[in-house]
Amino acid sequence: MSGAASALRLSVLDQSPVGAGFSPADSLRASVELAQAAEELGYVRYWTAEHHGSPGFAGCAPEILAAVLPDMADASLGTWLKPSMAPGSWNS
């Protein structure tokens, strides 16, 4: 690639949704396949979202997904948790 296209760094954000008729295990398998495809296509990072207490999403622990992903030579795994509670409210 050359010019502006070579400077464009793309990433994937996967929420691991559990579709109708699918199990959380199906969703995690699809996430692994997506991460593999992202690496093959040259994406620089595969992001996974954390969802706690959301039955429509299988991705609650990125550490588990990271453990089942094959070694990613070119892309890396990232996660971000948006605070949804006031600081310290989870300690009560």
mmCIF file with all atom_site columns, C-alpha atoms in Angstrom:
data_model
loop_
_atom_site.group_PDB
_atom_site.id
_atom_site.type_symbol
_atom_site.label_atom_id
_atom_site.label_alt_id
_atom_site.label_comp_id
_atom_site.label_asym_id
_atom_site.label_entity_id
_atom_site.label_seq_id
_atom_site.pdbx_PDB_ins_code
_atom_site.Cartn_x
_atom_site.Cartn_y
_atom_site.Cartn_z
_atom_site.occupancy
_atom_site.B_iso_or_equiv
_atom_site.pdbx_formal_charge
_atom_site.auth_seq_id
_atom_site.auth_comp_id
_atom_site.auth_asym_id
_atom_site.auth_atom_id
_atom_site.pdbx_PDB_model_num
ATOM 1  C CA . MET A 1 1  ? 0.000   0.000   0.000  1.00 0.00 ? 1  MET A CA 1
ATOM 2  C CA . SER A 1 2  ? 1.050   3.582   -0.417 1.00 0.00 ? 2  SER A CA 1
ATOM 3  C CA . GLY A 1 3  ? -0.035  7.055   0.570  1.00 0.00 ? 3  GLY A CA 1
ATOM 4  C CA . ALA A 1 4  ? -2.931  7.594   2.985  1.00 0.00 ? 4  ALA A CA 1
ATOM 5  C CA . ALA A 1 5  ? -4.060  3.965   2.792  1.00 0.00 ? 5  ALA A CA 1
ATOM 6  C CA . SER A 1 6  ? -0.794  2.730   4.300  1.00 0.00 ? 6  SER A CA 1
ATOM 7  C CA . ALA A 1 7  ? -1.259  5.053   7.315  1.00 0.00 ? 7  ALA A CA 1
ATOM 8  C CA . LEU A 1 8  ? -4.759  3.783   8.059  1.00 0.00 ? 8  LEU A CA 1
ATOM 9  C CA . ARG A 1 9  ? -4.680  1.443   11.061 1.00 0.00 ? 9  ARG A CA 1
ATOM 10 C CA . LEU A 1 10 ? -7.922  -0.489  11.506 1.00 0.00 ? 10 LEU A CA 1
ATOM 11 C CA . SER A 1 11 ? -9.166  -2.438  14.509 1.00 0.00 ? 11 SER A CA 1
ATOM 12 C CA . VAL A 1 12 ? -12.180 -4.664  15.206 1.00 0.00 ? 12 VAL A CA 1
ATOM 13 C CA . LEU A 1 13 ? -14.520 -4.245  18.195 1.00 0.00 ? 13 LEU A CA 1
ATOM 14 C CA . ASP A 1 14 ? -16.390 -7.453  18.962 1.00 0.00 ? 14 ASP A CA 1
ATOM 15 C CA . GLN A 1 15 ? -19.208 -7.579  21.488 1.00 0.00 ? 15 GLN A CA 1
ATOM 16 C CA . SER A 1 16 ? -19.695 -11.378 21.224 1.00 0.00 ? 16 SER A CA 1
ATOM 17 C CA . PRO A 1 17 ? -23.483 -11.127 20.776 1.00 0.00 ? 17 PRO A CA 1
ATOM 18 C CA . VAL A 1 18 ? -25.571 -14.244 21.347 1.00 0.00 ? 18 VAL A CA 1
ATOM 19 C CA . GLY A 1 19 ? -28.091 -14.379 18.513 1.00 0.00 ? 19 GLY A CA 1
ATOM 20 C CA . ALA A 1 20 ? -31.470 -16.107 18.606 1.00 0.00 ? 20 ALA A CA 1
ATOM 21 C CA . GLY A 1 21 ? -31.010 -19.860 18.418 1.00 0.00 ? 21 GLY A CA 1
ATOM 22 C CA . PHE A 1 22 ? -27.320 -19.678 19.351 1.00 0.00 ? 22 PHE A CA 1
ATOM 23 C CA . SER A 1 23 ? -25.546 -20.483 22.598 1.00 0.00 ? 23 SER A CA 1
ATOM 24 C CA . PRO A 1 24 ? -22.864 -18.401 24.344 1.00 0.00 ? 24 PRO A CA 1
ATOM 25 C CA . ALA A 1 25 ? -20.375 -21.096 23.265 1.00 0.00 ? 25 ALA A CA 1
ATOM 26 C CA . ASP A 1 26 ? -21.417 -20.532 19.621 1.00 0.00 ? 26 ASP A CA 1
ATOM 27 C CA . SER A 1 27 ? -20.849 -16.814 20.116 1.00 0.00 ? 27 SER A CA 1
ATOM 28 C CA . LEU A 1 28 ? -17.366 -17.317 21.557 1.00 0.00 ? 28 LEU A CA 1
ATOM 29 C CA . ARG A 1 29 ? -16.447 -19.626 18.662 1.00 0.00 ? 29 ARG A CA 1
ATOM 30 C CA . ALA A 1 30 ? -17.584 -16.909 16.252 1.00 0.00 ? 30 ALA A CA 1
ATOM 31 C CA . SER A 1 31 ? -15.463 -14.388 18.173 1.00 0.00 ? 31 SER A CA 1
ATOM 32 C CA . VAL A 1 32 ? -12.383 -16.585 17.775 1.00 0.00 ? 32 VAL A CA 1
ATOM 33 C CA . GLU A 1 33 ? -13.095 -16.865 14.040 1.00 0.00 ? 33 GLU A CA 1
ATOM 34 C CA . LEU A 1 34 ? -13.512 -13.078 13.815 1.00 0.00 ? 34 LEU A CA 1
ATOM 35 C CA . ALA A 1 35 ? -10.207 -12.486 15.624 1.00 0.00 ? 35 ALA A CA 1
ATOM 36 C CA . GLN A 1 36 ? -8.433  -14.879 13.258 1.00 0.00 ? 36 GLN A CA 1
ATOM 37 C CA . ALA A 1 37 ? -9.969  -13.173 10.208 1.00 0.00 ? 37 ALA A CA 1
ATOM 38 C CA . ALA A 1 38 ? -9.023  -9.730  11.546 1.00 0.00 ? 38 ALA A CA 1
ATOM 39 C CA . GLU A 1 39 ? -5.413  -10.792 11.859 1.00 0.00 ? 39 GLU A CA 1
ATOM 40 C CA . GLU A 1 40 ? -5.370  -12.372 8.402  1.00 0.00 ? 40 GLU A CA 1
ATOM 41 C CA . LEU A 1 41 ? -6.807  -9.156  6.923  1.00 0.00 ? 41 LEU A CA 1
ATOM 42 C CA . GLY A 1 42 ? -4.159  -7.005  8.574  1.00 0.00 ? 42 GLY A CA 1
ATOM 43 C CA . TYR A 1 43 ? -6.149  -5.341  11.331 1.00 0.00 ? 43 TYR A CA 1
ATOM 44 C CA . VAL A 1 44 ? -3.838  -4.066  14.077 1.00 0.00 ? 44 VAL A CA 1
ATOM 45 C CA . ARG A 1 45 ? -5.983  -4.867  17.084 1.00 0.00 ? 45 ARG A CA 1
ATOM 46 C CA . TYR A 1 46 ? -8.955  -7.014  18.035 1.00 0.00 ? 46 TYR A CA 1
ATOM 47 C CA . TRP A 1 47 ? -10.943 -5.362  20.834 1.00 0.00 ? 47 TRP A CA 1
ATOM 48 C CA . THR A 1 48 ? -13.434 -7.271  22.924 1.00 0.00 ? 48 THR A CA 1
ATOM 49 C CA . ALA A 1 49 ? -16.158 -5.661  25.012 1.00 0.00 ? 49 ALA A CA 1
ATOM 50 C CA . GLU A 1 50 ? -16.949 -6.667  28.575 1.00 0.00 ? 50 GLU A CA 1
ATOM 51 C CA . HIS A 1 51 ? -20.609 -7.249  29.384 1.00 0.00 ? 51 HIS A CA 1
ATOM 52 C CA . HIS A 1 52 ? -21.614 -8.229  32.904 1.00 0.00 ? 52 HIS A CA 1
ATOM 53 C CA . GLY A 1 53 ? -25.128 -9.497  33.568 1.00 0.00 ? 53 GLY A CA 1
ATOM 54 C CA . SER A 1 54 ? -26.187 -9.154  29.936 1.00 0.00 ? 54 SER A CA 1
ATOM 55 C CA . PRO A 1 55 ? -27.654 -12.421 28.618 1.00 0.00 ? 55 PRO A CA 1
ATOM 56 C CA . GLY A 1 56 ? -27.453 -11.165 25.022 1.00 0.00 ? 56 GLY A CA 1
ATOM 57 C CA . PHE A 1 57 ? -23.658 -11.033 25.117 1.00 0.00 ? 57 PHE A CA 1
ATOM 58 C CA . ALA A 1 58 ? -21.173 -13.818 25.800 1.00 0.00 ? 58 ALA A CA 1
ATOM 59 C CA . GLY A 1 59 ? -18.146 -11.582 26.325 1.00 0.00 ? 59 GLY A CA 1
ATOM 60 C CA . CYS A 1 60 ? -17.963 -10.970 30.058 1.00 0.00 ? 60 CYS A CA 1
ATOM 61 C CA . ALA A 1 61 ? -14.318 -11.939 30.677 1.00 0.00 ? 61 ALA A CA 1
ATOM 62 C CA . PRO A 1 62 ? -11.794 -10.982 27.996 1.00 0.00 ? 62 PRO A CA 1
ATOM 63 C CA . GLU A 1 63 ? -9.169  -13.042 29.824 1.00 0.00 ? 63 GLU A CA 1
ATOM 64 C CA . ILE A 1 64 ? -11.070 -16.206 28.899 1.00 0.00 ? 64 ILE A CA 1
ATOM 65 C CA . LEU A 1 65 ? -11.311 -15.177 25.264 1.00 0.00 ? 65 LEU A CA 1
ATOM 66 C CA . ALA A 1 66 ? -7.594  -14.344 25.262 1.00 0.00 ? 66 ALA A CA 1
ATOM 67 C CA . ALA A 1 67 ? -6.833  -17.821 26.601 1.00 0.00 ? 67 ALA A CA 1
ATOM 68 C CA . VAL A 1 68 ? -8.679  -19.567 23.772 1.00 0.00 ? 68 VAL A CA 1
ATOM 69 C CA . LEU A 1 69 ? -7.396  -17.333 20.986 1.00 0.00 ? 69 LEU A CA 1
ATOM 70 C CA . PRO A 1 70 ? -4.464  -18.725 19.072 1.00 0.00 ? 70 PRO A CA 1
ATOM 71 C CA . ASP A 1 71 ? -1.211  -16.802 19.295 1.00 0.00 ? 71 ASP A CA 1
ATOM 72 C CA . MET A 1 72 ? -1.818  -13.655 17.317 1.00 0.00 ? 72 MET A CA 1
ATOM 73 C CA . ALA A 1 73 ? 1.438   -12.768 15.615 1.00 0.00 ? 73 ALA A CA 1
ATOM 74 C CA . ASP A 1 74 ? 0.453   -9.442  14.059 1.00 0.00 ? 74 ASP A CA 1
ATOM 75 C CA . ALA A 1 75 ? -2.683  -8.244  15.834 1.00 0.00 ? 75 ALA A CA 1
ATOM 76 C CA . SER A 1 76 ? -3.093  -7.760  19.564 1.00 0.00 ? 76 SER A CA 1
ATOM 77 C CA . LEU A 1 77 ? -6.039  -8.195  21.925 1.00 0.00 ? 77 LEU A CA 1
ATOM 78 C CA . GLY A 1 78 ? -7.411  -5.222  23.823 1.00 0.00 ? 78 GLY A CA 1
ATOM 79 C CA . THR A 1 79 ? -10.333 -4.554  26.126 1.00 0.00 ? 79 THR A CA 1
ATOM 80 C CA . TRP A 1 80 ? -11.933 -1.547  27.724 1.00 0.00 ? 80 TRP A CA 1
ATOM 81 C CA . LEU A 1 81 ? -14.481 -1.449  30.520 1.00 0.00 ? 81 LEU A CA 1
ATOM 82 C CA . LYS A 1 82 ? -16.614 1.677   30.662 1.00 0.00 ? 82 LYS A CA 1
ATOM 83 C CA . PRO A 1 83 ? -17.412 2.422   34.293 1.00 0.00 ? 83 PRO A CA 1
ATOM 84 C CA . SER A 1 84 ? -21.162 2.325   34.725 1.00 0.00 ? 84 SER A CA 1
ATOM 85 C CA . MET A 1 85 ? -21.287 2.727   38.505 1.00 0.00 ? 85 MET A CA 1
ATOM 86 C CA . ALA A 1 86 ? -20.067 5.403   40.867 1.00 0.00 ? 86 ALA A CA 1
ATOM 87 C CA . PRO A 1 87 ? -16.561 4.727   42.226 1.00 0.00 ? 87 PRO A CA 1
ATOM 88 C CA . GLY A 1 88 ? -16.651 2.386   45.189 1.00 0.00 ? 88 GLY A CA 1
ATOM 89 C CA . SER A 1 89 ? -20.303 1.381   44.740 1.00 0.00 ? 89 SER A CA 1
ATOM 90 C CA . TRP A 1 90 ? -19.283 -2.231  44.017 1.00 0.00 ? 90 TRP A CA 1
ATOM 91 C CA . ASN A 1 91 ? -17.677 -2.516  47.493 1.00 0.00 ? 91 ASN A CA 1
ATOM 92 C CA . SER A 1 92 ? -20.898 -2.213  49.451 1.00 0.00 ? 92 SER A CA 1
#
